[in-house]
XYZ file of C-alpha atoms in Angstrom:
485
model
C 0.000 0.000 0.000
C 1.186 3.519 -0.838
C 0.751 5.892 2.108
C -0.379 9.296 0.770
C -0.062 10.987 4.167
C 3.540 9.901 4.617
C 4.274 10.950 1.050
C 2.825 14.437 1.580
C 4.439 14.815 4.982
C 7.899 13.879 3.722
C 7.490 16.281 0.810
C 6.571 19.078 3.227
C 3.296 19.724 1.454
C 0.823 18.584 4.107
C 1.086 21.870 5.988
C 1.444 24.261 3.061
C -0.533 25.949 0.304
C 0.483 25.957 -3.354
C 0.750 29.593 -4.423
C 2.618 31.242 -7.300
C 4.384 28.064 -8.342
C 5.665 27.055 -4.908
C 4.665 25.739 -1.491
C 3.949 28.508 0.985
C 3.311 28.358 4.710
C -0.097 29.706 5.768
C -0.512 33.081 7.414
C -2.426 31.672 10.397
C -2.016 28.763 12.792
C -5.484 27.184 12.721
C -5.620 23.558 11.677
C -8.306 20.991 10.873
C -8.195 17.213 11.330
C -8.365 14.749 8.468
C -10.444 11.816 9.710
C -10.417 8.325 8.233
C -14.151 7.454 8.238
C -13.468 3.712 8.340
C -11.812 3.989 11.747
C -12.824 7.516 12.833
C -9.158 8.118 13.654
C -7.489 11.458 12.976
C -4.808 10.589 10.414
C -3.468 14.050 9.590
C -3.973 17.761 10.028
C -4.116 20.511 7.451
C -3.816 24.281 7.884
C -6.887 26.440 7.440
C -6.356 29.508 5.335
C -7.356 33.114 5.958
C -8.296 36.039 3.746
C -4.607 36.958 3.613
C -3.760 33.581 2.064
C -6.521 34.082 -0.484
C -5.131 37.534 -1.272
C -1.683 36.072 -1.993
C -3.163 33.414 -4.275
C -5.447 35.817 -6.148
C -2.584 38.270 -6.613
C -0.436 35.517 -8.114
C -3.262 34.435 -10.413
C -3.873 38.038 -11.506
C -0.184 38.536 -12.373
C -0.098 35.299 -14.339
C -3.294 35.900 -16.294
C -2.110 38.276 -19.065
C 0.614 35.919 -20.288
C -1.290 32.653 -19.773
C -4.425 33.928 -21.512
C -2.348 34.776 -24.580
C -0.565 31.437 -24.865
C -1.286 29.365 -27.932
C -3.940 26.702 -27.533
C -1.295 24.108 -28.372
C 0.769 25.127 -25.337
C -2.197 24.857 -23.006
C -3.102 21.490 -24.513
C 0.449 20.240 -23.986
C 0.245 21.134 -20.279
C -3.054 19.292 -19.949
C -1.528 16.255 -21.674
C 1.243 16.164 -19.098
C -1.254 16.532 -16.243
C -3.372 13.703 -17.674
C -0.374 11.399 -17.968
C 0.741 12.130 -14.399
C -2.715 11.425 -12.964
C -2.669 8.010 -14.645
C 0.896 7.402 -13.498
C -0.032 8.176 -9.892
C -3.514 6.725 -9.852
C -2.767 4.267 -7.050
C -1.437 7.021 -4.772
C -4.521 9.108 -5.551
C -6.853 6.150 -4.988
C -5.275 5.400 -1.611
C -5.707 9.039 -0.611
C -9.407 9.013 -1.513
C -9.970 5.806 0.425
C -8.176 7.203 3.453
C -9.848 10.618 3.569
C -13.422 9.983 2.387
C -13.920 6.232 2.582
C -14.277 5.310 -1.082
C -13.889 1.559 -1.533
C -10.439 1.066 -3.019
C -11.887 -0.812 -5.988
C -14.253 2.101 -6.677
C -11.497 4.676 -6.241
C -9.399 2.777 -8.791
C -12.215 2.110 -11.247
C -14.177 5.372 -11.063
C -12.986 8.191 -8.825
C -9.478 8.490 -10.319
C -9.897 7.428 -13.967
C -13.012 9.549 -14.454
C -11.129 12.504 -12.992
C -8.363 11.928 -15.526
C -10.994 11.904 -18.284
C -11.996 15.490 -17.487
C -8.433 16.607 -18.192
C -8.274 14.601 -21.428
C -11.612 15.972 -22.633
C -10.575 19.562 -21.844
C -7.395 19.022 -23.868
C -9.220 17.450 -26.795
C -11.949 20.104 -26.886
C -9.304 22.796 -26.880
C -7.861 21.496 -30.157
C -10.775 22.631 -32.316
C -12.646 25.100 -30.148
C -13.879 28.128 -32.171
C -12.249 30.975 -30.268
C -13.023 33.233 -33.230
C -15.908 32.995 -35.679
C -17.327 35.222 -38.393
C -20.837 36.674 -38.598
C -20.971 38.919 -41.625
C -18.359 41.633 -41.151
C -18.250 40.987 -37.401
C -15.854 38.726 -35.519
C -17.169 36.871 -32.496
C -14.307 36.263 -30.066
C -14.280 33.937 -27.073
C -11.778 35.145 -24.494
C -10.718 33.860 -21.088
C -12.830 35.454 -18.377
C -9.895 35.989 -16.008
C -9.086 34.773 -12.488
C -11.406 31.964 -11.429
C -12.141 30.832 -7.880
C -12.969 27.128 -7.817
C -14.726 25.580 -4.803
C -14.999 21.788 -4.777
C -16.773 19.249 -2.517
C -15.794 16.243 -0.427
C -17.853 13.533 -2.156
C -16.135 13.376 -5.589
C -13.124 15.482 -4.668
C -10.541 14.821 -7.392
C -13.262 14.348 -10.018
C -14.695 17.794 -9.317
C -11.266 19.428 -9.180
C -10.391 18.219 -12.672
C -13.895 19.022 -13.989
C -13.195 22.675 -13.140
C -9.432 23.069 -13.465
C -9.224 21.308 -16.850
C -11.593 23.561 -18.810
C -10.516 26.699 -16.905
C -6.877 26.212 -17.883
C -7.888 25.212 -21.402
C -9.838 28.466 -21.749
C -6.779 30.479 -20.717
C -7.909 31.359 -17.203
C -5.833 31.297 -14.059
C -7.314 29.670 -10.971
C -7.418 29.590 -7.190
C -8.754 26.291 -5.861
C -10.377 25.702 -2.493
C -10.970 21.968 -2.018
C -13.112 20.669 0.799
C -11.294 20.701 4.117
C -12.914 17.297 4.778
C -11.101 15.575 1.896
C -8.002 17.662 1.174
C -5.263 15.108 0.504
C -6.090 14.436 -3.132
C -5.953 18.171 -3.851
C -2.421 18.384 -2.486
C -1.414 15.456 -4.675
C -3.036 17.175 -7.644
C -1.043 20.340 -6.910
C 2.129 18.240 -6.997
C 1.078 16.935 -10.407
C 0.395 20.471 -11.657
C 3.835 21.569 -10.507
C 5.623 18.592 -12.072
C 3.720 19.098 -15.323
C 5.404 22.494 -15.642
C 2.471 24.796 -15.023
C 3.710 28.416 -15.031
C 3.778 30.152 -11.630
C 0.457 31.671 -10.611
C -1.656 29.839 -13.174
C -2.829 27.292 -10.589
C -3.020 28.081 -6.880
C -4.440 26.111 -3.948
C -5.597 27.410 -0.567
C -7.095 25.028 1.975
C -9.804 26.243 4.294
C -13.472 26.308 5.163
C -16.301 27.957 3.283
C -17.205 30.797 5.648
C -13.613 32.077 5.642
C -11.728 31.034 2.502
C -14.750 30.477 0.279
C -16.255 33.843 1.221
C -12.919 35.619 0.714
C -12.565 34.099 -2.745
C -16.143 34.854 -3.804
C -16.016 38.466 -2.646
C -12.496 39.303 -3.853
C -12.513 42.204 -6.289
C -9.827 40.605 -8.492
C -11.701 37.319 -8.932
C -13.693 37.369 -12.170
C -15.677 34.178 -11.740
C -16.596 31.625 -9.085
C -17.450 28.001 -9.827
C -18.816 26.000 -6.906
C -19.968 22.426 -6.505
C -21.685 21.908 -3.171
C -24.961 22.172 -1.324
C -27.671 24.574 -2.418
C -27.149 26.488 0.818
C -23.431 26.915 0.066
C -24.207 27.991 -3.480
C -26.554 30.713 -2.239
C -23.935 32.044 0.182
C -21.297 32.161 -2.558
C -23.669 33.980 -4.912
C -24.471 36.524 -2.201
C -20.774 37.126 -1.510
C -20.060 37.503 -5.225
C -22.965 39.836 -5.989
C -21.371 43.187 -4.991
C -18.582 42.695 -7.542
C -20.992 41.411 -10.235
C -18.846 38.419 -11.077
C -20.069 35.320 -12.862
C -21.130 32.467 -10.576
C -21.508 28.908 -11.864
C -23.215 26.550 -9.426
C -23.610 22.773 -9.412
C -25.690 22.164 -6.310
C -28.142 19.722 -4.747
C -30.510 17.223 -6.308
C -33.370 14.819 -5.719
C -33.288 13.005 -9.014
C -36.143 10.778 -10.220
C -35.833 7.421 -11.949
C -38.998 6.897 -14.006
C -39.541 3.182 -14.675
C -42.096 2.966 -17.489
C -44.731 0.194 -17.633
C -42.918 -1.721 -20.391
C -39.476 -1.597 -18.723
C -37.461 -4.778 -18.196
C -37.531 -4.805 -14.398
C -34.941 -7.556 -14.031
C -32.449 -5.279 -15.766
C -33.425 -1.765 -14.772
C -34.211 -2.161 -11.056
C -30.752 -3.458 -10.052
C -29.198 -0.751 -12.235
C -31.405 1.865 -10.613
C -30.480 0.755 -7.104
C -26.789 0.743 -8.031
C -27.063 4.251 -9.487
C -28.878 5.577 -6.418
C -26.249 4.117 -4.092
C -23.174 4.738 -6.215
C -20.503 6.327 -4.040
C -22.729 5.457 -1.031
C -25.436 7.709 -2.450
C -23.103 10.666 -1.925
C -23.698 12.039 -5.413
C -25.784 15.136 -6.093
C -27.366 13.566 -9.179
C -28.101 10.148 -7.625
C -31.569 8.911 -8.739
C -32.910 8.396 -5.233
C -36.626 8.536 -6.118
C -37.658 5.434 -8.073
C -41.065 5.930 -9.705
C -42.693 2.631 -10.690
C -46.079 1.376 -11.991
C -48.301 0.559 -9.027
C -49.290 -2.803 -10.475
C -45.624 -3.862 -10.547
C -44.716 -2.537 -7.110
C -44.239 -5.957 -5.479
C -41.852 -7.072 -8.238
C -39.863 -3.859 -7.907
C -39.584 -4.182 -4.144
C -38.277 -7.748 -4.399
C -35.685 -6.830 -7.023
C -34.606 -3.671 -5.201
C -34.190 -5.567 -1.942
C -32.081 -8.216 -3.636
C -29.891 -5.586 -5.291
C -29.263 -3.706 -2.037
C -28.552 -6.960 -0.216
C -25.831 -7.812 -2.732
C -23.652 -4.867 -1.707
C -20.618 -5.618 0.416
C -20.264 -2.887 3.042
C -17.035 -2.919 4.982
C -13.342 -2.087 5.103
C -12.712 0.134 2.069
C -9.205 -1.294 1.657
C -10.636 -4.779 1.126
C -10.926 -5.321 -2.623
C -14.127 -7.333 -2.093
C -15.851 -4.292 -0.569
C -18.282 -2.468 -2.843
C -19.339 0.242 -0.386
C -17.152 1.711 2.331
C -18.085 4.136 5.115
C -19.913 7.447 4.821
C -17.362 10.200 4.248
C -17.751 12.175 7.484
C -19.531 12.193 10.837
C -21.948 15.038 10.032
C -23.174 13.308 6.901
C -23.516 9.982 8.708
C -25.692 11.646 11.352
C -27.876 13.232 8.684
C -28.422 9.905 6.926
C -29.421 8.250 10.189
C -31.872 11.051 10.976
C -33.414 10.822 7.505
C -33.898 7.051 7.817
C -35.614 7.633 11.158
C -37.816 10.292 9.531
C -38.850 7.823 6.845
C -39.915 5.317 9.480
C -41.707 7.932 11.566
C -43.670 9.276 8.590
C -44.952 5.854 7.587
C -42.720 4.716 4.739
C -42.394 0.930 4.580
C -38.895 -0.477 5.024
C -37.916 -3.011 2.356
C -34.329 -3.482 3.508
C -31.776 -1.706 5.669
C -32.686 0.794 8.344
C -30.825 2.810 10.971
C -27.452 1.891 12.434
C -24.444 0.044 11.098
C -24.596 -3.169 9.071
C -24.268 -6.345 11.112
C -20.733 -7.145 12.199
C -19.368 -3.597 11.950
C -18.754 -2.188 15.426
C -16.862 0.978 14.481
C -16.606 3.374 11.571
C -19.175 5.506 9.770
C -20.919 2.624 8.034
C -24.552 2.957 6.953
C -26.951 0.229 5.874
C -28.093 0.360 2.227
C -31.763 1.212 2.760
C -34.810 0.924 0.514
C -38.206 2.383 1.422
C -41.488 1.756 -0.382
C -44.957 3.325 -0.086
C -43.247 6.696 -0.111
C -45.571 9.653 -0.563
C -44.700 12.944 -2.174
C -45.073 14.871 1.078
C -42.609 12.719 3.037
C -39.264 14.160 4.067
C -37.354 11.369 2.321
C -39.169 12.208 -0.923
C -38.436 15.924 -0.776
C -35.055 16.480 0.880
C -31.650 15.448 -0.406
C -30.319 12.696 1.864
C -26.890 12.185 0.291
C -26.620 8.597 1.432
C -27.560 5.026 0.454
C -31.314 5.533 0.824
C -33.768 4.849 -2.004
C -37.435 5.905 -2.002
C -39.796 3.807 -4.158
C -42.908 5.734 -5.216
C -45.835 4.186 -7.101
C -47.783 5.840 -9.917
C -50.931 4.943 -11.869
C -50.330 6.756 -15.163
C -47.240 7.983 -17.008
C -48.538 11.550 -16.785
C -48.685 11.147 -13.009
C -45.114 9.794 -13.009
C -43.913 12.883 -14.872
C -45.761 15.118 -12.418
C -44.181 13.354 -9.435
C -40.743 13.481 -11.071
C -40.968 17.246 -11.525
C -42.450 17.861 -8.072
C -39.172 18.982 -6.524
C -37.232 22.209 -6.042
C -34.275 20.492 -7.693
C -33.537 19.642 -11.315
C -30.054 18.201 -11.673
C -30.504 14.719 -13.114
C -33.171 12.220 -14.090
C -33.399 8.646 -15.399
C -35.964 6.948 -17.638
C -36.265 3.202 -18.313
C -38.517 1.688 -20.968
C -38.556 -0.734 -23.894
C -40.211 1.724 -26.288
C -37.442 4.230 -27.012
C -39.819 6.799 -28.493
C -41.961 6.690 -25.355
C -38.836 7.022 -23.182
C -37.675 10.001 -25.242
C -41.089 11.629 -24.863
C -40.873 11.322 -21.082
C -37.272 12.575 -21.031
C -38.361 15.679 -22.931
C -40.845 16.545 -20.180
C -38.480 16.144 -17.221
C -37.178 19.413 -15.821
C -33.582 18.376 -15.280
C -30.236 19.308 -16.764
C -29.162 15.778 -17.630
C -31.410 12.796 -18.387
C -30.288 9.171 -18.790
C -32.348 6.783 -20.909
C -31.909 3.063 -20.153
C -28.693 3.389 -18.143
C -26.258 4.599 -20.819
C -22.503 4.731 -20.347
C -21.047 7.824 -18.676
C -20.263 10.498 -21.253
C -17.676 13.127 -20.270
C -18.787 15.254 -23.221
C -22.416 15.441 -22.018
C -23.091 18.851 -20.415
C -23.931 18.537 -16.728
C -25.766 21.033 -14.572
C -29.091 21.878 -13.054
C -32.459 23.493 -13.419
C -34.141 25.299 -10.536
C -32.293 25.112 -7.196
C -29.776 22.639 -8.554
C -27.784 25.578 -9.857
C -26.877 27.288 -13.091
C -24.201 26.899 -15.720
C -22.831 23.673 -17.128
C -19.780 21.480 -16.705
C -18.259 18.855 -19.048
C -17.929 19.042 -22.808
C -17.454 22.265 -24.794
C -20.206 23.875 -22.718
C -18.043 23.378 -19.645
C -15.218 25.392 -21.199
C -17.598 28.123 -22.348
C -18.369 28.857 -18.692
C -14.817 30.228 -18.426
C -15.049 32.418 -21.535
C -16.355 35.894 -22.262
C -17.907 36.817 -25.624
C -16.582 39.837 -27.484
C -17.923 41.103 -30.802
C -15.622 43.149 -33.045
C -17.560 44.970 -35.737
C -15.741 45.703 -38.954
C -13.192 42.974 -38.237
C -13.809 41.537 -41.715
C -13.731 44.403 -44.281
C-alpha cells in the first residue's frame, strides 16, 4: 500500500498551500483534522487559510493571467496532456488518498474516482484542439476570451473528479485559478497540486488554498480581483457564494443539490433496470448530487420492484474500504452519517415501509461511519425522504398509476439536476425525457459520457460542466464589428 499521508508529509506539502508556483506556509495557525471514516481516527492535520492567504493566491493568479491567456492553444493542450499522464501514473497514490480521507472503496477509487477525474483533463485538452475561439458573422468577428481569475470551490464527495472538472476547462480556456478543495477531503488536492507543478504549469496559473467555506470560500467569492466563481456543493453553500459575489458582479456557476427521479415505465425490463437503478442511487454510497434516489414505478408492478430492489441492495458488500471485495465503504464524514441516520428515522416515523436496511451500522461492523443500504417503499410525495436530499444510500420507491402522473411526481421537486428513464419503447422514453425538468437525463442506463453537459435546473444551480459547454463557462464573448472588411 502507498501511504499518501507519509508521502505528503515527507514532501513538506501537508502543511502548506500551493501559491505562485511554490509551497507557501499559511498566514495563520489554525488547523483541521483529516479523519479516516473507516476507523474515525485522525490521520493528519491541514492548515486552514485566511483572507490573507486568499489575497496572496489571487494576486499571483492576476499577475499570471495576461501571459497565460495569450498562450497558444497548443501550449495549453500540452500542459493538460502532461497533467493527464501524471494522474494516470499516480492513480494508485490518488486512490489510496481518496480511500483514506473519504472512505471510497479502493476498488471504486481505482475504477471510477481516479480514472473519471483523468478523463476530465483529457476531454478539456481534446476540446481545446478545435474550439472556435473566433468565428465570423458577416463583417463581425465573435471572439471567445478567457474570463480571467477563477475561484474554484470543490466538494468532499467526488473530490478529485470535481477538481479536474473545473481546473481542466478553466486552464484550457486560458484562465488562471485559485482552488479551495473541501477541508474534509483535502489530501487528493495536495497530490493534484504536486502533479500540476511537475507538469510544468507556469507560476500563478494554478493556486491552492485550503480552508473552510465561511472564511476562505467567502474571501474568494467576494475578492474584487476574482472574475468568476465556480462552486460544486450544497444549495445552501451555493446561495452564500452567490451573495458574496454579488457586490462585484462576477459570474457564478453553481452545481448544487438534487433529488433526481428514476422513471420506470410500464414496459421496462424490471430484471435489468431495477438493479441498475439501485446501483445508481447508491453509487458512491449515495453521496452524489445527481443520484436517482426517487424510483417511480407502476403501481401494479410494485411488489416485483420491491423484491428486485431488496435483492440488489442486499448484494452490496459494506465494509473495510481497503478490502478489494468491498463495494461500499463508510460514509465520508460524521456530520453526513448523522444526517443519513436522521433521515432514515424520519422515513420510518412518517410511515414509509422499510424493504431493507434501516438505521445503524450493518451487522458485524462495530466501528466506523458505516450505513446500511436502505430501501423504502410506499413513499408519498409529502414525506421528508421524498423531498429532501439525503446524500446517502437511501432509495425511495414511489408508485404511480399513469405515465402523466409519473412525470408530475418526477418534476415535483425544487431540484432539477438529473433524471433517469427506463422503458422498452425508445420513443416513449424520449417523450418522457423531454418533459423532465432536469439538466441531464439518462435513458436506459447509458454509459457515462464526459462530453455530455452537466448542470441543473431550478435550485440545482446554473451553468454547465463537461464538454465544450463546460469550457464556455470560463469564456467571455466579445464582438468586433468591422473585423472583416
